[in-house]
């Protein structure tokens, strides 16, 4: 991606306000908009050291819907940009994710886009849940793309939502590593079981994401992981119901391990 020119350090002479290079500020703002709208790649793929290389990623997921395994369902129209520690607490990590930035290898037949209408709803709902003290993702930005039409029930305008959470790992990401054998699903994209990948994802989630206490190296983590994910999601949904919100389809493909989804709408009276 392009780099904006460095802005000079603000100076204050007498009672005059600090001055800022307007061109540099505009370039920096445009660079940020390009990244958050999916029009610029934020990555470092130079060199041979994998420890210094990084790039956006997406995760495929499967899931049980209404009690039946539904196969590999896609990527959630989501592309994660980076994971970064909190500047005041290095142990607290936040993941930045774009929703609606386009197709990935896991999109199946979908367009990977989001519409302005539902993106505004998610922005407002997530911020409302945060204000009420209910675990949720946070909305960082909305970038409207009015010249990009999206075909849903009707033609709507596209939008890219940037959201923030400690992690976006779903229960369905685990299921994608261990699907039932000999099953065919419309849309394709199914992959065979990968139990070693399941183990790596589970250990990472248990120790680095959920930070389960008392897990020693080499000890079983599965039971503690399942119970903690169930507890967190139960508290989140109970918080929604206490304030009259709901999602409607909390299947395994919709359940996030750290329980930070935002509700879909308000309950009917």
CSV table of C-alpha atoms in Angstrom, one decimal:
chain,number,residue,atom,x,y,z
A,1,UNK,CA,0.0,0.0,0.0
A,2,UNK,CA,1.1,3.6,-0.4
A,3,UNK,CA,2.5,5.6,2.4
A,4,UNK,CA,1.3,9.1,3.3
A,5,UNK,CA,4.0,11.7,3.7
A,6,UNK,CA,5.0,12.3,7.3
A,7,UNK,CA,3.3,15.3,8.8
A,8,UNK,CA,5.5,17.9,10.6
A,9,UNK,CA,5.3,18.0,14.4
A,10,UNK,CA,2.8,20.6,15.5
A,11,UNK,CA,4.3,23.8,16.9
A,12,UNK,CA,2.7,26.4,19.1
A,13,UNK,CA,4.0,30.0,19.0
A,14,UNK,CA,2.4,32.3,21.4
A,15,UNK,CA,-1.4,31.9,21.5
A,16,UNK,CA,-1.7,30.6,17.9
A,17,UNK,CA,-3.1,27.1,17.6
A,18,UNK,CA,-0.9,24.2,16.3
A,19,UNK,CA,-0.6,24.0,12.5
A,20,UNK,CA,-0.9,20.8,10.6
A,21,UNK,CA,0.2,20.2,7.0
A,22,UNK,CA,-3.2,19.9,5.3
A,23,UNK,CA,-1.9,17.9,2.4
A,24,UNK,CA,-0.3,15.3,4.7
A,25,UNK,CA,-3.4,15.1,6.9
A,26,UNK,CA,-5.6,14.6,3.8
A,27,UNK,CA,-3.3,11.9,2.5
A,28,UNK,CA,-3.2,10.1,5.8
A,29,UNK,CA,-7.0,10.2,6.0
A,30,UNK,CA,-7.3,8.8,2.5
A,31,UNK,CA,-4.9,6.0,3.2
A,32,UNK,CA,-7.0,5.1,6.3
A,33,UNK,CA,-10.2,5.2,4.2
A,34,UNK,CA,-8.6,3.0,1.5
A,35,UNK,CA,-7.6,0.4,4.1
A,36,UNK,CA,-10.9,0.4,5.9
A,37,UNK,CA,-12.9,0.1,2.7
A,38,UNK,CA,-10.8,-2.8,1.3
A,39,UNK,CA,-9.2,-0.8,-1.4
A,40,UNK,CA,-5.7,-0.9,-0.1
A,41,UNK,CA,-3.7,-3.9,1.2
A,42,UNK,CA,-2.3,-3.7,4.7
A,43,UNK,CA,0.5,-6.3,4.6
A,44,UNK,CA,4.2,-7.0,4.9
A,45,UNK,CA,5.2,-10.0,2.8
A,46,UNK,CA,8.8,-9.1,2.2
A,47,UNK,CA,11.8,-11.2,3.3
A,48,UNK,CA,12.0,-14.8,4.3
A,49,UNK,CA,11.3,-14.6,8.0
A,50,UNK,CA,7.7,-15.7,8.7
A,51,UNK,CA,7.9,-14.0,12.1
A,52,UNK,CA,8.0,-10.6,10.4
A,53,UNK,CA,5.5,-11.3,7.6
A,54,UNK,CA,1.8,-10.6,8.0
A,55,UNK,CA,-1.2,-10.1,5.8
A,56,UNK,CA,-5.1,-10.1,6.0
A,57,UNK,CA,-6.8,-13.4,6.6
A,58,UNK,CA,-10.2,-15.0,6.5
A,59,UNK,CA,-11.5,-18.2,8.2
A,60,UNK,CA,-13.8,-20.8,6.8
A,61,UNK,CA,-16.5,-22.2,9.1
A,62,UNK,CA,-19.1,-24.9,9.2
A,63,UNK,CA,-22.0,-25.3,11.5
A,64,UNK,CA,-25.1,-27.0,12.9
A,65,UNK,CA,-28.2,-25.1,12.0
A,66,UNK,CA,-31.4,-26.0,13.9
A,67,UNK,CA,-29.9,-29.3,15.0
A,68,UNK,CA,-28.6,-30.4,11.6
A,69,UNK,CA,-25.0,-30.2,10.3
A,70,UNK,CA,-25.1,-27.7,7.4
A,71,UNK,CA,-21.6,-28.2,6.0
A,72,UNK,CA,-19.1,-25.5,5.2
A,73,UNK,CA,-21.0,-22.2,5.1
A,74,UNK,CA,-18.4,-19.6,4.0
A,75,UNK,CA,-16.3,-16.9,5.7
A,76,UNK,CA,-18.9,-14.6,7.2
A,77,UNK,CA,-18.1,-11.9,4.6
A,78,UNK,CA,-15.2,-11.1,6.9
A,79,UNK,CA,-11.6,-10.3,6.3
A,80,UNK,CA,-9.4,-9.7,9.3
A,81,UNK,CA,-6.7,-7.0,8.9
A,82,UNK,CA,-4.5,-7.4,12.0
A,83,UNK,CA,-4.3,-8.3,15.6
A,84,UNK,CA,-2.7,-5.8,17.9
A,85,UNK,CA,-2.1,-5.3,21.7
A,86,UNK,CA,-3.8,-2.6,23.6
A,87,UNK,CA,-1.3,0.3,24.0
A,88,UNK,CA,-1.8,0.3,27.8
A,89,UNK,CA,-2.2,-3.4,28.3
A,90,UNK,CA,0.0,-5.6,26.2
A,91,UNK,CA,-1.8,-8.8,27.4
A,92,UNK,CA,-5.1,-7.5,25.9
A,93,UNK,CA,-5.3,-8.1,22.1
A,94,UNK,CA,-7.8,-6.7,19.7
A,95,UNK,CA,-8.5,-8.0,16.2
A,96,UNK,CA,-9.6,-5.6,13.4
A,97,UNK,CA,-12.0,-7.1,10.9
A,98,UNK,CA,-13.7,-5.8,7.7
A,99,UNK,CA,-17.2,-7.0,7.0
A,100,UNK,CA,-18.3,-6.7,3.4
A,101,UNK,CA,-14.9,-6.1,1.7
A,102,UNK,CA,-15.5,-8.7,-1.0
A,103,UNK,CA,-14.9,-12.4,-1.8
A,104,UNK,CA,-12.4,-14.7,-0.3
A,105,UNK,CA,-11.5,-18.3,-1.3
A,106,UNK,CA,-14.2,-19.4,1.2
A,107,UNK,CA,-17.1,-17.3,-0.1
A,108,UNK,CA,-18.6,-20.1,-2.1
A,109,UNK,CA,-21.3,-18.5,-4.4
A,110,UNK,CA,-21.7,-15.3,-2.3
A,111,UNK,CA,-20.5,-11.9,-3.3
A,112,UNK,CA,-18.8,-11.1,0.0
A,113,UNK,CA,-20.4,-7.7,0.2
A,114,UNK,CA,-22.5,-6.0,2.9
A,115,UNK,CA,-25.2,-3.4,2.5
A,116,UNK,CA,-25.4,0.0,4.2
A,117,UNK,CA,-28.8,-0.8,5.9
A,118,UNK,CA,-27.7,-3.8,7.9
A,119,UNK,CA,-24.2,-2.3,8.6
A,120,UNK,CA,-25.8,0.7,10.2
A,121,UNK,CA,-27.9,-1.6,12.3
A,122,UNK,CA,-24.9,-3.6,13.5
A,123,UNK,CA,-23.0,-0.4,14.3
A,124,UNK,CA,-25.9,0.9,16.4
A,125,UNK,CA,-26.7,-2.4,18.1
A,126,UNK,CA,-23.0,-3.2,19.0
A,127,UNK,CA,-22.5,0.3,20.5
A,128,UNK,CA,-25.8,0.0,22.4
A,129,UNK,CA,-24.7,-3.4,23.9
A,130,UNK,CA,-21.4,-1.9,24.9
A,131,UNK,CA,-23.1,1.0,26.7
A,132,UNK,CA,-25.3,-1.5,28.5
A,133,UNK,CA,-22.3,-3.6,29.7
A,134,UNK,CA,-23.2,-6.6,27.5
A,135,UNK,CA,-20.2,-8.4,25.7
A,136,UNK,CA,-20.1,-7.3,22.1
A,137,UNK,CA,-18.0,-6.4,19.1
A,138,UNK,CA,-17.3,-2.7,18.7
A,139,UNK,CA,-17.9,-0.7,15.6
A,140,UNK,CA,-14.8,1.3,14.5
A,141,UNK,CA,-16.0,2.7,11.2
A,142,UNK,CA,-18.5,2.5,8.3
A,143,UNK,CA,-17.4,3.3,4.8
A,144,UNK,CA,-20.2,3.7,2.3
A,145,UNK,CA,-19.7,2.7,-1.3
A,146,UNK,CA,-22.7,4.3,-3.0
A,147,UNK,CA,-21.5,3.5,-6.5
A,148,UNK,CA,-21.3,-0.3,-5.8
A,149,UNK,CA,-24.8,-1.9,-6.1
A,150,UNK,CA,-25.5,-5.0,-4.1
A,151,UNK,CA,-28.3,-7.4,-5.1
A,152,UNK,CA,-30.4,-8.6,-2.2
A,153,UNK,CA,-34.2,-8.6,-2.1
A,154,UNK,CA,-33.7,-5.3,-3.9
A,155,UNK,CA,-30.7,-3.3,-5.1
A,156,UNK,CA,-28.9,-1.7,-2.2
A,157,UNK,CA,-25.7,0.3,-1.7
A,158,UNK,CA,-22.6,-1.4,-0.5
A,159,UNK,CA,-20.8,-0.6,2.7
A,160,UNK,CA,-17.7,-1.9,4.6
A,161,UNK,CA,-18.0,-2.1,8.3
A,162,UNK,CA,-14.8,-2.3,10.5
A,163,UNK,CA,-15.4,-4.0,13.8
A,164,UNK,CA,-13.1,-4.8,16.7
A,165,UNK,CA,-13.1,-7.7,19.2
A,166,UNK,CA,-10.6,-9.8,21.1
A,167,UNK,CA,-11.2,-12.6,18.6
A,168,UNK,CA,-13.7,-13.5,15.9
A,169,UNK,CA,-13.1,-17.3,16.2
A,170,UNK,CA,-16.4,-19.1,15.9
A,171,UNK,CA,-17.6,-22.5,17.1
A,172,UNK,CA,-18.1,-23.2,13.4
A,173,UNK,CA,-14.4,-22.8,12.8
A,174,UNK,CA,-13.8,-25.8,14.9
A,175,UNK,CA,-16.5,-27.8,13.1
A,176,UNK,CA,-14.9,-27.1,9.8
A,177,UNK,CA,-11.9,-29.1,10.9
A,178,UNK,CA,-14.0,-32.2,11.8
A,179,UNK,CA,-17.0,-32.5,9.5
A,180,UNK,CA,-19.1,-35.7,9.2
A,181,UNK,CA,-17.8,-38.0,6.5
A,182,UNK,CA,-19.6,-38.9,3.3
A,183,UNK,CA,-21.9,-35.8,3.2
A,184,UNK,CA,-22.6,-33.6,0.2
A,185,UNK,CA,-23.7,-30.0,0.5
A,186,UNK,CA,-25.0,-27.7,-2.2
A,187,UNK,CA,-22.4,-25.1,-3.0
A,188,UNK,CA,-19.4,-27.3,-2.5
A,189,UNK,CA,-16.2,-26.0,-0.8
A,190,UNK,CA,-16.2,-28.9,1.7
A,191,UNK,CA,-12.9,-30.1,3.0
A,192,UNK,CA,-11.9,-33.3,4.8
A,193,UNK,CA,-11.2,-33.5,8.5
A,194,UNK,CA,-8.0,-32.1,9.8
A,195,UNK,CA,-7.6,-33.2,13.4
A,196,UNK,CA,-4.2,-31.7,13.9
A,197,UNK,CA,-5.5,-28.3,12.8
A,198,UNK,CA,-8.4,-28.8,15.2
A,199,UNK,CA,-5.9,-29.4,18.0
A,200,UNK,CA,-3.8,-26.3,17.1
A,201,UNK,CA,-6.9,-24.1,17.0
A,202,UNK,CA,-8.2,-25.4,20.2
A,203,UNK,CA,-5.0,-24.9,22.1
A,204,UNK,CA,-4.6,-21.4,20.7
A,205,UNK,CA,-8.2,-20.5,21.7
A,206,UNK,CA,-8.0,-22.0,25.1
A,207,UNK,CA,-4.6,-20.5,26.1
A,208,UNK,CA,-4.2,-17.3,24.0
A,209,UNK,CA,-7.8,-16.1,23.4
A,210,UNK,CA,-9.9,-17.3,26.4
A,211,UNK,CA,-6.8,-17.5,28.7
A,212,UNK,CA,-8.2,-20.4,30.6
A,213,UNK,CA,-6.4,-20.7,33.9
A,214,UNK,CA,-4.8,-23.9,35.1
A,215,UNK,CA,-4.1,-25.4,31.7
A,216,UNK,CA,-0.7,-26.9,31.8
A,217,UNK,CA,1.2,-27.8,28.6
A,218,UNK,CA,0.1,-31.2,27.4
A,219,UNK,CA,-3.0,-31.4,29.5
A,220,UNK,CA,-6.5,-31.8,28.0
A,221,UNK,CA,-8.2,-28.5,27.1
A,222,UNK,CA,-11.3,-29.6,25.4
A,223,UNK,CA,-13.7,-29.9,28.3
A,224,UNK,CA,-12.7,-26.5,29.8
A,225,UNK,CA,-12.9,-24.8,26.4
A,226,UNK,CA,-16.4,-26.1,25.7
A,227,UNK,CA,-17.7,-25.1,29.1
A,228,UNK,CA,-16.2,-21.7,29.0
A,229,UNK,CA,-17.6,-20.9,25.5
A,230,UNK,CA,-21.0,-22.1,26.7
A,231,UNK,CA,-20.9,-20.0,29.8
A,232,UNK,CA,-19.9,-16.8,27.9
A,233,UNK,CA,-22.5,-17.2,25.2
A,234,UNK,CA,-25.2,-17.9,27.8
A,235,UNK,CA,-24.4,-14.7,29.6
A,236,UNK,CA,-24.3,-12.7,26.4
A,237,UNK,CA,-27.7,-14.0,25.2
A,238,UNK,CA,-29.2,-13.5,28.7
A,239,UNK,CA,-28.0,-9.9,28.6
A,240,UNK,CA,-29.8,-9.4,25.2
A,241,UNK,CA,-33.0,-10.8,26.6
A,242,UNK,CA,-32.9,-8.7,29.7
A,243,UNK,CA,-33.0,-5.6,27.5
A,244,UNK,CA,-35.3,-6.9,24.8
A,245,UNK,CA,-32.8,-7.8,22.1
A,246,UNK,CA,-32.4,-11.0,20.1
A,247,UNK,CA,-30.5,-12.6,17.3
A,248,UNK,CA,-32.8,-15.4,16.2
A,249,UNK,CA,-30.3,-17.9,14.8
A,250,UNK,CA,-27.7,-18.6,17.4
A,251,UNK,CA,-26.5,-21.7,15.7
A,252,UNK,CA,-22.9,-23.0,16.1
A,253,UNK,CA,-21.9,-21.1,12.9
A,254,UNK,CA,-23.0,-17.9,14.6
A,255,UNK,CA,-21.6,-18.5,18.0
A,256,UNK,CA,-18.2,-16.7,18.7
A,257,UNK,CA,-15.9,-18.4,21.2
A,258,UNK,CA,-15.4,-15.2,23.3
A,259,UNK,CA,-19.2,-14.4,23.0
A,260,UNK,CA,-19.0,-10.9,21.4
A,261,UNK,CA,-21.7,-10.9,18.7
A,262,UNK,CA,-24.2,-8.1,18.4
A,263,UNK,CA,-27.9,-8.8,18.4
A,264,UNK,CA,-30.0,-8.7,15.2
A,265,UNK,CA,-33.1,-6.8,16.3
A,266,UNK,CA,-35.5,-6.0,19.2
A,267,UNK,CA,-38.0,-8.5,20.4
A,268,UNK,CA,-41.6,-8.1,19.6
A,269,UNK,CA,-43.9,-6.9,22.4
